[in-house]
XYZ file of N, CA and C in Angstrom:
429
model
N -59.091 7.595 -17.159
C -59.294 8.916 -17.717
C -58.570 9.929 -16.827
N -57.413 10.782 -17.233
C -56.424 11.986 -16.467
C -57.866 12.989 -16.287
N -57.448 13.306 -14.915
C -58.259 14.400 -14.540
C -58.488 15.720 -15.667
N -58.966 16.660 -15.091
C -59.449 17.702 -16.287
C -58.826 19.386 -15.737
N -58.149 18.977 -14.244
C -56.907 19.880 -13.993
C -55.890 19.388 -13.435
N -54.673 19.996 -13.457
C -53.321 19.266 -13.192
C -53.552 19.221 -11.544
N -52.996 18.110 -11.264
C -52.837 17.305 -10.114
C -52.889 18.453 -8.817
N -51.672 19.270 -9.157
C -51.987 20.449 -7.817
C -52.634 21.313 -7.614
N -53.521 21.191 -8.418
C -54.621 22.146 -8.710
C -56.094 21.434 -7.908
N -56.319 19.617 -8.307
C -57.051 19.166 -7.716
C -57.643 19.417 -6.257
N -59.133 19.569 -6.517
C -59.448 19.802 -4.601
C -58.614 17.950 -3.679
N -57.919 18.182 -2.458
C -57.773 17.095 -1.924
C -58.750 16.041 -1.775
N -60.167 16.726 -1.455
C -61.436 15.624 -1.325
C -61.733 15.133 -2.812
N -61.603 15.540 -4.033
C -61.497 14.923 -4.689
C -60.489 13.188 -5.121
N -59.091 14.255 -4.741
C -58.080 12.982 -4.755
C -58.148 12.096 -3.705
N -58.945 12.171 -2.394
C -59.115 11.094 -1.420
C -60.481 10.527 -1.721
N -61.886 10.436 -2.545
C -62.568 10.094 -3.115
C -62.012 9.332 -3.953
N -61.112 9.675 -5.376
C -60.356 8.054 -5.886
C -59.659 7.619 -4.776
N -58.731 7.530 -4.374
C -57.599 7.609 -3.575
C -58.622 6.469 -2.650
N -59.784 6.547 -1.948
C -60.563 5.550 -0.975
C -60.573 4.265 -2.567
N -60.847 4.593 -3.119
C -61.679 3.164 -4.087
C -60.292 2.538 -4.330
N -59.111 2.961 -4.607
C -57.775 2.917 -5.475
C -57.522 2.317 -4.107
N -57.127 2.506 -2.700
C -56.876 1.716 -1.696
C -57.733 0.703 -1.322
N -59.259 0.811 -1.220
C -59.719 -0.527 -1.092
C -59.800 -1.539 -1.917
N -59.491 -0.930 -3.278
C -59.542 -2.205 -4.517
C -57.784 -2.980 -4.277
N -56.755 -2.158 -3.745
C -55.528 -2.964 -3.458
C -55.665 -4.096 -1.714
N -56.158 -3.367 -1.082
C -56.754 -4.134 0.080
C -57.481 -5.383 -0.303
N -58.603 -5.089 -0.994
C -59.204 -6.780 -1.285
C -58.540 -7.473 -2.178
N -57.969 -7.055 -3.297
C -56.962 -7.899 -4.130
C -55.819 -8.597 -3.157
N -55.144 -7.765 -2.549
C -54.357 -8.512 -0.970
C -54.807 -9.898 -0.619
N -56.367 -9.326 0.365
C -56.923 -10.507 1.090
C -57.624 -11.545 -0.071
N -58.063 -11.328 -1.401
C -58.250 -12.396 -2.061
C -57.208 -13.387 -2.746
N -56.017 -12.673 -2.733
C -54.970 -13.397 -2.963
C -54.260 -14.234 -2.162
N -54.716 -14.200 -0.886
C -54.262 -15.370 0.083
C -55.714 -16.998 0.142
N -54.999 -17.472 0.498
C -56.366 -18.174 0.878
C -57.233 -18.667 1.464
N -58.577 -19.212 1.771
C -59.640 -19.247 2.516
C -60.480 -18.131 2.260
N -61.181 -18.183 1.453
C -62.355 -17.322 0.832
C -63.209 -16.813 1.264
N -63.528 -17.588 2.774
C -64.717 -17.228 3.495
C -65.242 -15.545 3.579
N -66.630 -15.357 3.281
C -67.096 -13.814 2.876
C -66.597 -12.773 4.384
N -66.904 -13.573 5.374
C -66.704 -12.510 6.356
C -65.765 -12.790 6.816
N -64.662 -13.471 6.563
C -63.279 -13.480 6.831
C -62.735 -12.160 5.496
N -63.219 -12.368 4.345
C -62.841 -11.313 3.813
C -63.637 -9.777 3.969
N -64.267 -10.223 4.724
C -65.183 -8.292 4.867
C -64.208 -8.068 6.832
N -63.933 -8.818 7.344
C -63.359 -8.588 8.611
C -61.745 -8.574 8.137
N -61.121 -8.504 7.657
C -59.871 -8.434 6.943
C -59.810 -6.702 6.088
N -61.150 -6.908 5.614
C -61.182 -5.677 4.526
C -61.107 -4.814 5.283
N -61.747 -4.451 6.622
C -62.202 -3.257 7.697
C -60.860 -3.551 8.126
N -60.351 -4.534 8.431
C -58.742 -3.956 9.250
C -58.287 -3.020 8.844
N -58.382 -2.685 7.599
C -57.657 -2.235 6.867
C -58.135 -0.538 5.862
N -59.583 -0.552 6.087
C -59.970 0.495 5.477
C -60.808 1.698 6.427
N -60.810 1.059 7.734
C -61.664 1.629 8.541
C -60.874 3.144 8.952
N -61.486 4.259 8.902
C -60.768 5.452 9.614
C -59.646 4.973 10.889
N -60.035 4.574 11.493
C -58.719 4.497 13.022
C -57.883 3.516 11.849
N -58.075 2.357 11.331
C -56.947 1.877 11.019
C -56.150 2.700 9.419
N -56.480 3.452 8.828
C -55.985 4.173 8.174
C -55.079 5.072 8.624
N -55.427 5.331 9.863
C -54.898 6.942 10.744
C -53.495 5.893 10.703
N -53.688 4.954 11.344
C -52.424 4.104 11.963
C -51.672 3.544 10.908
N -52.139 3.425 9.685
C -51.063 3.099 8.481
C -50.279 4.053 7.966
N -51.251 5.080 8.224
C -50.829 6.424 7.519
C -49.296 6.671 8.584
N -49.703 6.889 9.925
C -48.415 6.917 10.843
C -47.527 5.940 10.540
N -47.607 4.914 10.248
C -46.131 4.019 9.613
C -45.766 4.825 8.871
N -46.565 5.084 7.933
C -46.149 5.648 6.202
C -45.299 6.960 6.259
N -45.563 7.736 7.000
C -44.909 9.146 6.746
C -43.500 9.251 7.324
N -42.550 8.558 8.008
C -41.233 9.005 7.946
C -40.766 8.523 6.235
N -41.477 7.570 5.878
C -41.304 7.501 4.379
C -41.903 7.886 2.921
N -42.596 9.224 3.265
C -42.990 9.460 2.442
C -42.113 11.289 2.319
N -42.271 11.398 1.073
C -41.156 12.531 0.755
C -41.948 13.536 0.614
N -41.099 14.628 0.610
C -41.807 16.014 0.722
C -42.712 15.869 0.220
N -42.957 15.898 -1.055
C -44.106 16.337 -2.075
C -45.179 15.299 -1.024
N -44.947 13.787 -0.755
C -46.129 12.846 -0.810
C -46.459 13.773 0.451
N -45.385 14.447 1.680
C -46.351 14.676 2.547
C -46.493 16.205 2.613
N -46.454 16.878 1.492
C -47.798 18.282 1.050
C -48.702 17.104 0.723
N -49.025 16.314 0.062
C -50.370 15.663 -0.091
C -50.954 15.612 0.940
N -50.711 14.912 1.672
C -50.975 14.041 2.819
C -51.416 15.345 3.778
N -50.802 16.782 4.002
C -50.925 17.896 5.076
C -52.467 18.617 4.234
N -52.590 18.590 3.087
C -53.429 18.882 2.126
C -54.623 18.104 2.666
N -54.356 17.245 2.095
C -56.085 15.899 2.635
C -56.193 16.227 4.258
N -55.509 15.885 4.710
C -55.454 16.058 6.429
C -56.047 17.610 6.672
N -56.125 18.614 5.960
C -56.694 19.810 6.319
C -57.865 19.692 5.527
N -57.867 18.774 4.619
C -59.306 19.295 3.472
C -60.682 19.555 4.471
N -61.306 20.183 4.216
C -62.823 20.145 4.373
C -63.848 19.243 3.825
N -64.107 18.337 4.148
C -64.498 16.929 3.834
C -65.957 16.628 4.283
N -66.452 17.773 5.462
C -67.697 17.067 6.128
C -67.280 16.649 7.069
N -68.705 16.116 7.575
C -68.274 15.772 9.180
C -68.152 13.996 8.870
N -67.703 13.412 10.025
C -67.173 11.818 9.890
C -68.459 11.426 9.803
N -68.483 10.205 9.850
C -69.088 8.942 9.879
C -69.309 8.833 11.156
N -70.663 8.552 11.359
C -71.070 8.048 12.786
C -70.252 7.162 13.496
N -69.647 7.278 14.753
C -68.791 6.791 15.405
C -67.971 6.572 15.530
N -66.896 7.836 13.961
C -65.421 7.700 13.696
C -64.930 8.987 14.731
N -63.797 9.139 14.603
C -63.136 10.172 16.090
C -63.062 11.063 14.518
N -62.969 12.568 14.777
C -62.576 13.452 13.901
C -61.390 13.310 13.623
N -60.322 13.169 14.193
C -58.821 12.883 14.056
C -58.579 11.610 12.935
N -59.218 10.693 13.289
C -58.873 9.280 12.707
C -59.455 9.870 11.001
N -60.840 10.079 11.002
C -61.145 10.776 9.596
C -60.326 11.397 9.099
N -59.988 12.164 9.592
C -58.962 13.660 9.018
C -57.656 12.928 8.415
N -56.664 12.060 8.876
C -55.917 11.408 8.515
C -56.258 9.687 7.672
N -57.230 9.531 7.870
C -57.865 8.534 6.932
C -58.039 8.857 5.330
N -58.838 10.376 5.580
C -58.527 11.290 4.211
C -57.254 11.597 3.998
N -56.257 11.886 4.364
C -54.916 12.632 3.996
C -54.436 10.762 3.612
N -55.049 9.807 4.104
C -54.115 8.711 3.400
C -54.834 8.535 1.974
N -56.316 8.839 1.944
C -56.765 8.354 0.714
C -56.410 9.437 -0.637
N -56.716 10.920 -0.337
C -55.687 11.693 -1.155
C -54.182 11.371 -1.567
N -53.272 10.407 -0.652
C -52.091 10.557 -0.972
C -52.114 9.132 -2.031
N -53.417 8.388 -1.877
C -53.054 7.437 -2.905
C -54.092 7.557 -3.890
N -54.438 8.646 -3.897
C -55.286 9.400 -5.288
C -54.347 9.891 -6.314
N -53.602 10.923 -5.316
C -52.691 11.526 -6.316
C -51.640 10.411 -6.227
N -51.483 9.905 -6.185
C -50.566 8.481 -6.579
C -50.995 8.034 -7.785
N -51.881 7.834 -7.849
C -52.875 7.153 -9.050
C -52.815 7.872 -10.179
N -53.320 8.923 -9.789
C -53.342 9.904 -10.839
C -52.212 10.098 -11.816
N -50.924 10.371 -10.762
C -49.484 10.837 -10.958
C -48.696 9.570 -11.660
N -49.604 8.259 -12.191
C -48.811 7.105 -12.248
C -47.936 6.690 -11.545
N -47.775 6.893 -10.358
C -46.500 6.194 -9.598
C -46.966 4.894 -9.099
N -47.200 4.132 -9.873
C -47.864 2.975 -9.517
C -46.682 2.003 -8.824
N -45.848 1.820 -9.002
C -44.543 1.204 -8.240
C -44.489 1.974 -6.976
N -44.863 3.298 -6.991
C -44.763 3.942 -5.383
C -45.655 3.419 -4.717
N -46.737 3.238 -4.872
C -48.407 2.578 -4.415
C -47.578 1.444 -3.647
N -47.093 0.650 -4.593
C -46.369 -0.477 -4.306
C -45.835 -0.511 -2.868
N -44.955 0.125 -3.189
C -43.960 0.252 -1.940
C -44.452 0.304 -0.973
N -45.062 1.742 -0.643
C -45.913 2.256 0.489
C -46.925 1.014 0.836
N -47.609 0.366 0.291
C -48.574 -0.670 1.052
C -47.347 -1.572 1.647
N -46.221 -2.285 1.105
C -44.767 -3.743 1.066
C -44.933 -2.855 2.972
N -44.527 -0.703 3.092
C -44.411 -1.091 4.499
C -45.473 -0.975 5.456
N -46.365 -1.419 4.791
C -48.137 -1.167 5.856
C -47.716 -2.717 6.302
N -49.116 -2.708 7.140
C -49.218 -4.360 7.511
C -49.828 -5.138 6.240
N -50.334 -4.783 4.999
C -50.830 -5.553 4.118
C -49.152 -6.667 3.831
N -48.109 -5.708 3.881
C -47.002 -6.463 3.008
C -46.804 -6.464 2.150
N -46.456 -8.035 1.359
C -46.242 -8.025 0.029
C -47.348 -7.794 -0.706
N -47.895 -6.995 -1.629
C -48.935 -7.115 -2.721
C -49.046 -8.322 -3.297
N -50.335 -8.532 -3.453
C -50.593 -9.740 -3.974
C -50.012 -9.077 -5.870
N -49.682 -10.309 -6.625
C -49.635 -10.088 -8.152
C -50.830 -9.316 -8.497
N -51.938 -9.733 -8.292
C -53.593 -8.981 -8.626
C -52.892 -7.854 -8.666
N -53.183 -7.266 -7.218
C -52.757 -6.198 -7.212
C -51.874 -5.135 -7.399
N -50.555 -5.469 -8.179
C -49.842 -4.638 -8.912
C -50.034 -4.840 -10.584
N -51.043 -6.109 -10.803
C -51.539 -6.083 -12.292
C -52.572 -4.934 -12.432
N -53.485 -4.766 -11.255
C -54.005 -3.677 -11.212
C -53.943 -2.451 -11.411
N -53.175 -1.920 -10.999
C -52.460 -0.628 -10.857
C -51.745 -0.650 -11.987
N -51.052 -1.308 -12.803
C -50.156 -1.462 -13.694
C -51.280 -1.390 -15.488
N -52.963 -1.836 -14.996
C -53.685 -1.560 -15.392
C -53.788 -0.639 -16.261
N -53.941 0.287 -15.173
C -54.330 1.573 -15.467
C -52.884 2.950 -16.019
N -51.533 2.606 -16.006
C -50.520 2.716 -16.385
C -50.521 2.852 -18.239
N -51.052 1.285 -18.572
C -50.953 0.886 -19.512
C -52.352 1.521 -20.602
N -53.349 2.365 -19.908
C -54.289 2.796 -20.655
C -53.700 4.346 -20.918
N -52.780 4.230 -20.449
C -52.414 6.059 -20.773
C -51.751 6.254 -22.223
């Protein structure tokens, strides 16, 4: 369902609210697409990867490659007013944890589902699992 105002209009904590579910649903599609199933091999895999400090640090790969517009997103979420962290996250790591989950909100939103793509191919996830660009490609196809 397209939001109910145009994209630059959206509050950032909104677009990093999808933007968290839209990155952890490509994260576990990742780690379920390899194999060895084990539950807390996949919940210790999942946190590599979704936890504030390690977001901060994907996000820093991500931005010499992300283009103007992605990084007004990204300076947007990174300033939003969000609340205070999570018990025992650094304010910094939050702040840019949000500016990554906004930038793959409005990703979502914006259909650039091949960009999603990309941007995870240069995180440490790598290649996307198939799941996970059937996913995204999902939601493409309901528009």
């Amino acid at each position: 369902m397209p939001p109910a105002k145009p994209l630059n209009l959206m509050n950032p904590v909104v677009l990093a609210y999808v933007g968290d579910a839209v990155f952890e649903l490509l994260v576990r599609q990742h780690l379920a697409a390899r194999p060895n199933h084990k539950p807390d091999e996949l919940h210790r895999g999942a946190v590599r990867f979704v936890s504030a400090k390690a977001q901060r640090a994907l996000l820093e790969k991500l931005q010499p490659h992300l283009t103007e517009e992605e990084a007004e997103i990204v300076r947007r979420g990174r300033n939003a007013k969000s609340g205070a962290p999570p018990k025992g996250a650094d304010i910094r790591d939050y702040r840019h944890a949000t500016a990554l989950e906004c930038l793959f909100g409005w990703l979502y939103y914006a259909g650039k589902f091949d960009r999603m793509a990309e941007l995870l191919r240069l995180t440490e996830l790598g290649e996307p699992s198939a799941g996970a660009d059937a996913a995204v490609h999902r939601k493409e196809d309901d528009r």
